[in-house]
PDB file of C-alpha atoms in Angstrom:
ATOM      1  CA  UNK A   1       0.000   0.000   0.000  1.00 95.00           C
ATOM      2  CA  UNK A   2       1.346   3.645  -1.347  1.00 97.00           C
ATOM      3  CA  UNK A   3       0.116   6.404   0.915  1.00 98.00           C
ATOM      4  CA  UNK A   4       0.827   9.724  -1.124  1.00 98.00           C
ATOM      5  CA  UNK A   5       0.912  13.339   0.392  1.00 97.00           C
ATOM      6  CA  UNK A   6       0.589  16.569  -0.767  1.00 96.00           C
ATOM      7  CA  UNK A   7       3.624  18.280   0.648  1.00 94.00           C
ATOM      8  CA  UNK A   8       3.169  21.357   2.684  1.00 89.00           C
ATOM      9  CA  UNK A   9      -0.295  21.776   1.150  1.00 90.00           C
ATOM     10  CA  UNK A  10      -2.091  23.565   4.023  1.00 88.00           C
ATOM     11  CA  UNK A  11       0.008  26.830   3.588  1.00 89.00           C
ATOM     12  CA  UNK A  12       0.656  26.710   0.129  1.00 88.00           C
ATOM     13  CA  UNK A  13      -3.727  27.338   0.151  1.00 92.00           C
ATOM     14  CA  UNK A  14      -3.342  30.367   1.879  1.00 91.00           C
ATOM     15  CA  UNK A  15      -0.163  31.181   0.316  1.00 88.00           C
ATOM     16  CA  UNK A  16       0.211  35.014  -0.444  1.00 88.00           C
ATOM     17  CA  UNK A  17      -3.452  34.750   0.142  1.00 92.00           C
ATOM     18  CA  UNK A  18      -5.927  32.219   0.460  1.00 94.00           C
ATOM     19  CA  UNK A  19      -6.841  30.230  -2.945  1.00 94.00           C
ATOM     20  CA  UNK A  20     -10.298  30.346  -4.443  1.00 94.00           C
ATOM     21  CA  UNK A  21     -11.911  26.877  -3.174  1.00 95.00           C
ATOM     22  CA  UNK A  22     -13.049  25.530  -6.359  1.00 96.00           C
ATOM     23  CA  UNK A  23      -9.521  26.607  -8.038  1.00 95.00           C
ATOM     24  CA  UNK A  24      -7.883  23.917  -5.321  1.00 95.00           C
ATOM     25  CA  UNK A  25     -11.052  21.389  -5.784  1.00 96.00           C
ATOM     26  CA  UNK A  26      -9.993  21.431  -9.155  1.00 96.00           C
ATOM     27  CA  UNK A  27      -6.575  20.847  -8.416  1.00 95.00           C
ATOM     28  CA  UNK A  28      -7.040  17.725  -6.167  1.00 96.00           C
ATOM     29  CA  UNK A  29      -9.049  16.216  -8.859  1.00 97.00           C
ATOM     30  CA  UNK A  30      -6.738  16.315 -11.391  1.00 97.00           C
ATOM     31  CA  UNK A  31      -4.153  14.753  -9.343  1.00 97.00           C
ATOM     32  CA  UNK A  32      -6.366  11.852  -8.396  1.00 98.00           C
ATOM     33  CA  UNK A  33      -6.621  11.247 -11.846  1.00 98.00           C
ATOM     34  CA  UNK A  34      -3.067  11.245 -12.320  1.00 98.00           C
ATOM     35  CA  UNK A  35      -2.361   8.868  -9.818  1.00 98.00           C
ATOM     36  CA  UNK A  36      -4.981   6.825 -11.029  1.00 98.00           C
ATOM     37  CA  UNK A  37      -3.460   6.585 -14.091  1.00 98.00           C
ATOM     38  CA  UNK A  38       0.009   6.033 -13.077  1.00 98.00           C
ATOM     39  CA  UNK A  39      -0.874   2.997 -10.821  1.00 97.00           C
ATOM     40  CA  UNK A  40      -3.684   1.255 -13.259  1.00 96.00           C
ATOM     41  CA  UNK A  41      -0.798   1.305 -15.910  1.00 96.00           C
ATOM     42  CA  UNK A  42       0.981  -0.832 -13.476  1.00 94.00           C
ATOM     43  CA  UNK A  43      -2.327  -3.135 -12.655  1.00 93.00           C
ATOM     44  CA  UNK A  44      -2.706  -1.330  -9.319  1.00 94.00           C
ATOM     45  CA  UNK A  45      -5.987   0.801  -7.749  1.00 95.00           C
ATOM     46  CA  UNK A  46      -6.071   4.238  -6.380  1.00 97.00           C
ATOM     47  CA  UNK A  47      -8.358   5.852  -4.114  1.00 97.00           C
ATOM     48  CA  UNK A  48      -9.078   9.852  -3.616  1.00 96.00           C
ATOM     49  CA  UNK A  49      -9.250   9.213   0.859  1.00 96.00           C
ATOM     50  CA  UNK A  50      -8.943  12.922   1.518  1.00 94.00           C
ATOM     51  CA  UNK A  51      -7.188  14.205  -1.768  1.00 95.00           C
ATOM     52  CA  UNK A  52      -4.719  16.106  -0.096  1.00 95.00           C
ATOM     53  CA  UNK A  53      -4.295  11.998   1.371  1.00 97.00           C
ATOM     54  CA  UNK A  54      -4.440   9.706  -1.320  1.00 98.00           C
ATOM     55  CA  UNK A  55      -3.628   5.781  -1.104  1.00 98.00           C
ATOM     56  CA  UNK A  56      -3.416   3.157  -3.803  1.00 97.00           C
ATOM     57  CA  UNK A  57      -2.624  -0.523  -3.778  1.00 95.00           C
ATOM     58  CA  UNK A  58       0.697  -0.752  -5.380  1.00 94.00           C
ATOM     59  CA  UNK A  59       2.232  -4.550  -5.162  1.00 90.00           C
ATOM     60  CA  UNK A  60       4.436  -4.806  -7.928  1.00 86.00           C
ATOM     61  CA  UNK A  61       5.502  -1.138  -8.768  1.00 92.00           C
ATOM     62  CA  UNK A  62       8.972  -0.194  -7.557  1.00 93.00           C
ATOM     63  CA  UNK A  63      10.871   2.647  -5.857  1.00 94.00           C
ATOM     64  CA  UNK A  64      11.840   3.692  -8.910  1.00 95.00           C
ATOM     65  CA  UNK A  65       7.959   3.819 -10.063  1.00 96.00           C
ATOM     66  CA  UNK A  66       7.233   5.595  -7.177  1.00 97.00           C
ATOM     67  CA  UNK A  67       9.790   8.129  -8.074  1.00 97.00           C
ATOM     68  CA  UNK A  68       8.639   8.345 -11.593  1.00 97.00           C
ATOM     69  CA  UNK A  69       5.258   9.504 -10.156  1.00 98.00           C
ATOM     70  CA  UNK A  70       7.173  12.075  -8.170  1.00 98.00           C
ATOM     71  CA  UNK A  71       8.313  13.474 -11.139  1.00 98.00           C
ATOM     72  CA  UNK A  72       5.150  13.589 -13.364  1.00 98.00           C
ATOM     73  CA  UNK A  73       4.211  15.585 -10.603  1.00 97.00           C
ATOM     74  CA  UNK A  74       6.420  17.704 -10.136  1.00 96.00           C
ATOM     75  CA  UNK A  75       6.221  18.955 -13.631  1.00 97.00           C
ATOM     76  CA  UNK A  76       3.028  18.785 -14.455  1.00 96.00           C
ATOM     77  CA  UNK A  77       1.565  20.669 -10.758  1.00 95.00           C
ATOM     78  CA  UNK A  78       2.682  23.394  -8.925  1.00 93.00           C
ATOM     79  CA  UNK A  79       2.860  21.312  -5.668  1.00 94.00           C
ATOM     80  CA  UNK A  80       4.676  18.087  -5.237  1.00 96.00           C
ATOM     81  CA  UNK A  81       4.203  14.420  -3.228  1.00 97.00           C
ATOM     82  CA  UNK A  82       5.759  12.714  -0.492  1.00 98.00           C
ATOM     83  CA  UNK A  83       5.064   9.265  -0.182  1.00 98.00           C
ATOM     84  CA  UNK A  84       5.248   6.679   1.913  1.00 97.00           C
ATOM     85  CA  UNK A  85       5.598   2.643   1.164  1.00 97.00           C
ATOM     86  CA  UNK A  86       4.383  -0.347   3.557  1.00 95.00           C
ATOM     87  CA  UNK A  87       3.925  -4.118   3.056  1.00 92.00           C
ATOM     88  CA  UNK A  88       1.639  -6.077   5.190  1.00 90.00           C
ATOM     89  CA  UNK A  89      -0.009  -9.266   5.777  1.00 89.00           C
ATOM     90  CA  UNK A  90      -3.214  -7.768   5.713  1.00 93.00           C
ATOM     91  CA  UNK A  91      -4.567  -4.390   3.956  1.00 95.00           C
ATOM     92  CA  UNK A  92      -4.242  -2.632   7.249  1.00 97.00           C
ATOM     93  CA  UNK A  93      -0.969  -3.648   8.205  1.00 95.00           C
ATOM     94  CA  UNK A  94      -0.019  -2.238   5.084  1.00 94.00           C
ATOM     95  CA  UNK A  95      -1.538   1.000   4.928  1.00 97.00           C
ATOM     96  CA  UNK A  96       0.014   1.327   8.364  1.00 97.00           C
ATOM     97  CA  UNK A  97       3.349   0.477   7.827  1.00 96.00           C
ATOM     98  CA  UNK A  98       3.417   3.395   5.135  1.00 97.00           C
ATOM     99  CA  UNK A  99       1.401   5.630   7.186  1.00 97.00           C
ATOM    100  CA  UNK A 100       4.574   5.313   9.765  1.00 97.00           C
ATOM    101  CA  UNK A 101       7.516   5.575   7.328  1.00 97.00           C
ATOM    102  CA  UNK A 102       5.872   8.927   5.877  1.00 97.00           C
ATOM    103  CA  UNK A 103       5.517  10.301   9.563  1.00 96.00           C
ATOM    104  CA  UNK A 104       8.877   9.307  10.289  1.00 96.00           C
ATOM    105  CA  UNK A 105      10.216  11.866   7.349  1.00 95.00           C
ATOM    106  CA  UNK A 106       8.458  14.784   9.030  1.00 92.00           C
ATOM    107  CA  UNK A 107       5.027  16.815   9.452  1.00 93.00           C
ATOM    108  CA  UNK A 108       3.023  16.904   6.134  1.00 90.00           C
ATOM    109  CA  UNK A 109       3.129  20.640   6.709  1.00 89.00           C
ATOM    110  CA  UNK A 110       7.091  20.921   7.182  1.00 89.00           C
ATOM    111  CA  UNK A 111       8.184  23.208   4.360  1.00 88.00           C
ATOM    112  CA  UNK A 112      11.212  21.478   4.482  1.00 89.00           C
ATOM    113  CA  UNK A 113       9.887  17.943   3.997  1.00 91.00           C
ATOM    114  CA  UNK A 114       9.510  17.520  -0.134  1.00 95.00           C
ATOM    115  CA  UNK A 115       9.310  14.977  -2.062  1.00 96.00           C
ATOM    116  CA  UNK A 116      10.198  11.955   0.586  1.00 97.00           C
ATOM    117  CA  UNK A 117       9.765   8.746  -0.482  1.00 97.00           C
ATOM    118  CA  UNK A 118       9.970   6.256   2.677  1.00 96.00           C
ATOM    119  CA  UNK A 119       9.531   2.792   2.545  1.00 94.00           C
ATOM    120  CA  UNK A 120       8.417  -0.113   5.373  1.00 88.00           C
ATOM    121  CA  UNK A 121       9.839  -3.389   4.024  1.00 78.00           C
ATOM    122  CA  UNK A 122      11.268  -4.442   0.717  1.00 80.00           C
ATOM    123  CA  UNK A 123       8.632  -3.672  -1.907  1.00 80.00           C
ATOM    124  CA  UNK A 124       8.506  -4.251  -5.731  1.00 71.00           C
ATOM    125  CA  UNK A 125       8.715  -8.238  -5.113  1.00 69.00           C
ATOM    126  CA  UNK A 126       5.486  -8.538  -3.240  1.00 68.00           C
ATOM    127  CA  UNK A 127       4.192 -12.440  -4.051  1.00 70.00           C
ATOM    128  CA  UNK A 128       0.723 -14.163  -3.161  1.00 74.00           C
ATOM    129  CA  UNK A 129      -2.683 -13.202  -4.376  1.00 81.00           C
ATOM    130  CA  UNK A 130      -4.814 -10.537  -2.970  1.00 89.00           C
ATOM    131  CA  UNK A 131      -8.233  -9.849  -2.181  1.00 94.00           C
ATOM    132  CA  UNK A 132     -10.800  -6.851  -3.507  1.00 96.00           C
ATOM    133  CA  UNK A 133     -14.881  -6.945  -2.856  1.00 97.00           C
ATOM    134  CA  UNK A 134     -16.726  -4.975  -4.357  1.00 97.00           C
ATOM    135  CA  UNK A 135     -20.259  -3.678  -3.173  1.00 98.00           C
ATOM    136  CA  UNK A 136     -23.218  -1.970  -4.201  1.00 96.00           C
ATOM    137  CA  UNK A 137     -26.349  -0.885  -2.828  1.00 96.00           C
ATOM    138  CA  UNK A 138     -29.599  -3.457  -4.034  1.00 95.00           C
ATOM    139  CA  UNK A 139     -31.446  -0.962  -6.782  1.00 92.00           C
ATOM    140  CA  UNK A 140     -30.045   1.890  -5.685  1.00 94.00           C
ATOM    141  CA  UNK A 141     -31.620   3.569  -9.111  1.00 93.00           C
ATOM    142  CA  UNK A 142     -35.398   2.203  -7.568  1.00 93.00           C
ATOM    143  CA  UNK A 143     -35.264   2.664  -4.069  1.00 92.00           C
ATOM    144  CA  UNK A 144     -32.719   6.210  -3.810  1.00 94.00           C
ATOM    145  CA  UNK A 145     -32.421   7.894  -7.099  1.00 94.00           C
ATOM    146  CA  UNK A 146     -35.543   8.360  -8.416  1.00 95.00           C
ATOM    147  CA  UNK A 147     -37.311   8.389  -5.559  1.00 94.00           C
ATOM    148  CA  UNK A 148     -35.601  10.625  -2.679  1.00 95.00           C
ATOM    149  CA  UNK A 149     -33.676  14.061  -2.663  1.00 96.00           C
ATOM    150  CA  UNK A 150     -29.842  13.811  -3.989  1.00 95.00           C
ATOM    151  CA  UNK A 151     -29.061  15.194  -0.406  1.00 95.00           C
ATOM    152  CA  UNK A 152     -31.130  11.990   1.202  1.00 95.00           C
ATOM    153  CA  UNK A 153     -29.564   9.486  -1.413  1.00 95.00           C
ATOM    154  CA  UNK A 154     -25.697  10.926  -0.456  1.00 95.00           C
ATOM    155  CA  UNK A 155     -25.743  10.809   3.593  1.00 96.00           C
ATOM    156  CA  UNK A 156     -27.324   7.068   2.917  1.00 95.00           C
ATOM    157  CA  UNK A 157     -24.841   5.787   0.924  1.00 96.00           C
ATOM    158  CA  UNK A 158     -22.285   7.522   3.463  1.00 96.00           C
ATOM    159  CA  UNK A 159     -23.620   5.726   6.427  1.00 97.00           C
ATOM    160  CA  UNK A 160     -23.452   2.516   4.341  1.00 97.00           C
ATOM    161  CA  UNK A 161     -19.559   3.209   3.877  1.00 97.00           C
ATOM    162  CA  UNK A 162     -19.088   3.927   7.164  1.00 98.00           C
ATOM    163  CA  UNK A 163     -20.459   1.384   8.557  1.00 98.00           C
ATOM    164  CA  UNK A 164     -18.971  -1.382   6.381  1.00 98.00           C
ATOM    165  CA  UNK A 165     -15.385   0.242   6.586  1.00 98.00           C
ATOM    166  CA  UNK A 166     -15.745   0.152  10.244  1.00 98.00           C
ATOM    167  CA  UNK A 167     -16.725  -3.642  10.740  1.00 98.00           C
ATOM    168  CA  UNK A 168     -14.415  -4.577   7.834  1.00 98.00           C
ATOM    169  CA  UNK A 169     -11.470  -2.647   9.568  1.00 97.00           C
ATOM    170  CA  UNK A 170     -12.276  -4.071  12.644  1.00 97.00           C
ATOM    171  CA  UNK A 171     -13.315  -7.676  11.844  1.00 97.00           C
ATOM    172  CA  UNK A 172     -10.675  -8.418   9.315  1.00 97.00           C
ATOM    173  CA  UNK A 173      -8.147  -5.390   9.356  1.00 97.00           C
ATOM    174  CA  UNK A 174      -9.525  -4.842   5.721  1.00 97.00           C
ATOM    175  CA  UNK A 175     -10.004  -1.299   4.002  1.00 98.00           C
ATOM    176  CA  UNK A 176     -13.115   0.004   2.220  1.00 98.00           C
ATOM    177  CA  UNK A 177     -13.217   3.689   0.427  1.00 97.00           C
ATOM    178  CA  UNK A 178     -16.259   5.073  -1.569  1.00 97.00           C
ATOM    179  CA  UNK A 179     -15.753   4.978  -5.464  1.00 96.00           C
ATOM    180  CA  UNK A 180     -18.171   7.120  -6.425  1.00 94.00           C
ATOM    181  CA  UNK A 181     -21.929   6.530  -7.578  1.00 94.00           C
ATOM    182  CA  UNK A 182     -23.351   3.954  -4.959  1.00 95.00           C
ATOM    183  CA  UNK A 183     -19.875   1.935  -5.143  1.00 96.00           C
ATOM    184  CA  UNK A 184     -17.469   0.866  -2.109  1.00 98.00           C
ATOM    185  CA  UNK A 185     -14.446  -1.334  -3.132  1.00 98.00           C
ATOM    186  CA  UNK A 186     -12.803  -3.135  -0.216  1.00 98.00           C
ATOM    187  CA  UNK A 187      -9.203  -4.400   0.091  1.00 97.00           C
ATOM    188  CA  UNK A 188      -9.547  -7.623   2.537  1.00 94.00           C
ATOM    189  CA  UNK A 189      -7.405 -10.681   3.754  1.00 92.00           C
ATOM    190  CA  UNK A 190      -8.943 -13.926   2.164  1.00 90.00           C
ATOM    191  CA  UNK A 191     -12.595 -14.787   3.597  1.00 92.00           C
ATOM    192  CA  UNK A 192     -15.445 -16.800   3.191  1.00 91.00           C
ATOM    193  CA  UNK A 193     -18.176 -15.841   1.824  1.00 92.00           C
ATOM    194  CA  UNK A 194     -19.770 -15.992   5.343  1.00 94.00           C
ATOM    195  CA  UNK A 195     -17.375 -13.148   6.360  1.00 96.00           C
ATOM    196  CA  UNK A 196     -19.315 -11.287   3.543  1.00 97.00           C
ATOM    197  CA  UNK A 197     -22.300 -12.289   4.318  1.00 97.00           C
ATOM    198  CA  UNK A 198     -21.900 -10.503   8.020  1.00 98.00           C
ATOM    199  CA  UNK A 199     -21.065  -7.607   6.461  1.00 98.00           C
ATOM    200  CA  UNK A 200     -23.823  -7.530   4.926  1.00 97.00           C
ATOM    201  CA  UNK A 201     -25.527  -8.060   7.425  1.00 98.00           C
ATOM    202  CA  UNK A 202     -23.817  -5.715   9.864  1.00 98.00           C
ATOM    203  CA  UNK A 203     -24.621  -3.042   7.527  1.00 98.00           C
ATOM    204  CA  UNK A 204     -28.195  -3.757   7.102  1.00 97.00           C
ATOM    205  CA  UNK A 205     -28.552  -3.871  10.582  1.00 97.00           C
ATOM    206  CA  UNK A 206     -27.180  -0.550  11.418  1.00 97.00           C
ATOM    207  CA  UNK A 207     -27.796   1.857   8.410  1.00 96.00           C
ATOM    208  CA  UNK A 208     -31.205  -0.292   7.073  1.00 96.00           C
ATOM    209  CA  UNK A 209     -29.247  -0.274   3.560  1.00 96.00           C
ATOM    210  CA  UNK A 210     -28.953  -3.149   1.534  1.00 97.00           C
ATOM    211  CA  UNK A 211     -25.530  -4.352  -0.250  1.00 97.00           C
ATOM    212  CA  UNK A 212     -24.855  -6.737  -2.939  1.00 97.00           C
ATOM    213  CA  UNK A 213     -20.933  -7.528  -3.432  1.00 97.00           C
ATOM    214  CA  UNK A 214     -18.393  -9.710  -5.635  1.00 97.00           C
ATOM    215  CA  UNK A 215     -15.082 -10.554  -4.681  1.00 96.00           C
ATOM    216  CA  UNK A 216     -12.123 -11.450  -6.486  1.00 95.00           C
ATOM    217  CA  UNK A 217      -8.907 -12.875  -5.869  1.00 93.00           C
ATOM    218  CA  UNK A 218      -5.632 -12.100  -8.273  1.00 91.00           C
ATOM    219  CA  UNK A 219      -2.002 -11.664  -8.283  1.00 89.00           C
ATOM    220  CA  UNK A 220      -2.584  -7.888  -9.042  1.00 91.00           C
ATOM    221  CA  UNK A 221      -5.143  -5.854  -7.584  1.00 92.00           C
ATOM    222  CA  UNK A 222      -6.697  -5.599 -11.865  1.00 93.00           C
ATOM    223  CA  UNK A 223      -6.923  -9.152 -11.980  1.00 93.00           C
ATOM    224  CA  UNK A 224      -8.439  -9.186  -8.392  1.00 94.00           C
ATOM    225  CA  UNK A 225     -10.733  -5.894  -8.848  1.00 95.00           C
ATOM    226  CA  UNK A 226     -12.150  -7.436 -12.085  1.00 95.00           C
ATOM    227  CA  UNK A 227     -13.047 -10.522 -11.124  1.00 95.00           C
ATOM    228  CA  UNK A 228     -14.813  -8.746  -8.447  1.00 96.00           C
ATOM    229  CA  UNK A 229     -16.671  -6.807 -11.139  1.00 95.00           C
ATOM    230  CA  UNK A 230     -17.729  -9.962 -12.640  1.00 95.00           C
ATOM    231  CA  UNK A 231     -18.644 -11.055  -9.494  1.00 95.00           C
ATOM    232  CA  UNK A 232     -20.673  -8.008  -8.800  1.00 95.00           C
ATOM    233  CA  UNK A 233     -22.635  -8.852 -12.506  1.00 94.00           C
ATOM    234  CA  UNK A 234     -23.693 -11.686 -11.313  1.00 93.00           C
ATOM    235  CA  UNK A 235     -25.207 -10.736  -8.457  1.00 94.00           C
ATOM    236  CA  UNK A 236     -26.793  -8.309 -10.546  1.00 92.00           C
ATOM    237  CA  UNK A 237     -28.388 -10.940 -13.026  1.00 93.00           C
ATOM    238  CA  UNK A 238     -29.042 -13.479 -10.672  1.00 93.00           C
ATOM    239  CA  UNK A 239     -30.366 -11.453  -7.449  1.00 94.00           C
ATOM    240  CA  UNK A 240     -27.793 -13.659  -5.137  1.00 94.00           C
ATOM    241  CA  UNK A 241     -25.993 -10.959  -2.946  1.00 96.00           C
ATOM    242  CA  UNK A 242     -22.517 -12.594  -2.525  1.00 96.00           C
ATOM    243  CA  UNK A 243     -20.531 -14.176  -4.945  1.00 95.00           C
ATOM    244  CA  UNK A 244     -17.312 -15.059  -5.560  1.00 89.00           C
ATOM    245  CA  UNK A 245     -15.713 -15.597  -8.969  1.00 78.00           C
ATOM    246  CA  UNK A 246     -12.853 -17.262  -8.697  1.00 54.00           C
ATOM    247  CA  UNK A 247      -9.010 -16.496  -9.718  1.00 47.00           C
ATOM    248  CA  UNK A 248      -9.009 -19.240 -12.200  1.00 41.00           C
ATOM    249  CA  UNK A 249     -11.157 -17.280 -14.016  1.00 44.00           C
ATOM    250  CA  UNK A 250      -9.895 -15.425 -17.930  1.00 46.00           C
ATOM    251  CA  UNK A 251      -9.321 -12.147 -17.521  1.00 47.00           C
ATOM    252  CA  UNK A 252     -10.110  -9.471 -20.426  1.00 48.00           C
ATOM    253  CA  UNK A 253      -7.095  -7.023 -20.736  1.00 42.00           C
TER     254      UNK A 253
END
């Protein structure tokens, strides 16, 4: 897991004055996409977290990827990235481990801190397969979109994140981020499809809002992430609510 940092962003905002919001909005957007670029071209998956925060699963891509990212950066935005590297046995070990090495290089709003690159283990070797789910919300289209506010729709499907993040964090030391739409993709060790099933469950039970999800397992988080998707189809098509396609499975480059 890559956790990547805007360095010194908080003052460069207000920095001679404070920046228009939508101008910095902008900003963070764009580099999202760039880093979601530069780790699918390497079969990875990045996630937005906070923007100025940013993490990606990155097994495979080396230090001197990461430093290639630095660069693209660097000359394509007027701030630049630190970013910290961890390996784990589980998604939150990981995440961790990098969280750590970054801290260890100095405050994200030291001046002096730019462009660090810390890393928590040898990386760029990483072996074994990995686990993504991804869920969705049962007809989100008939029972939220066309029928309550946007406003109504958006806090529900937060609660529905939140509460499966939390119990996946907890339960399994697994990591789930909102993708956008009604979509939550979640990094996890390898589980049943009981251990799904309580999710489920556990979010039903707390926010009243049913999920549907497909997991995959892969070498790389694509291979994992879209056997997931297919997964996710099927529940779809066949109204089952977990299912698991497994790694044996062709892949479509």
């Amino acid at each position: 897991m890559s956790l990547v940092q805007l360095d010194n962003y908080g003052p460069w905002t207000v920095t001679p004055s404070p920046r228009r919001e939508t101008d910095l909005q902008a900003l963070q957007a764009r580099l999202y996409a760039t880093l979601a670029d530069f780790v699918g071209a390497h079969d990875g998956y990045a996630f937005f977290d906070r923007f100025d925060n940013m993490i990606a699963v990155t097994d495979g891509m080396t230090v001197a990827d990461h430093e290639r990212f630095q660069e693209q950066i660097r000359n394509q935005f007027p701030v630049t990235v630190s970013i910290g590297v961890g390996v784990g046995e589980t998604p939150t070990d990981a995440l961790g481990a990098a969280s750590q090495a970054l801290q260890a290089e100095g405050s994200a709003q030291d001046a002096e801190r730019t462009e660090r690159l810390a890393t928590a283990g040898e990386i760029g070797e990483t072996t074994g397969s990995l686990t993504i789910a991804h869920f969705d919300v049962v007809d989100v289209t008939g029972e939220f979109t066309d029928r309550k506010a946007a406003g109504e729709t958006s806090l529900a499907i937060q609660r529905a994140t939140v509460s499966l993040a939390s119990y996946l964090r907890e339960e399994h030391e697994g990591i789930a981020r909102f993708v956008g739409g009604d979509n939550i993709i979640a990094l996890c060790p390898s589980l049943d499809e009981g251990a799904f099933e309580a999710a489920r469950e556990h979010v039903k039970t707390t926010t009243g809002i049913d999920l549907q999800v497909g997991i995959g397992e892969g070498e790389t988080p694509h291979e994992a992430g879209y056997r997931a998707k297919l997964a996710l189809e099927e529940c779809r098509e066949t109204g089952r609510r977990v299912d698991l396609f497994g790694p044996r499975a062709t892949i479509d480059q």
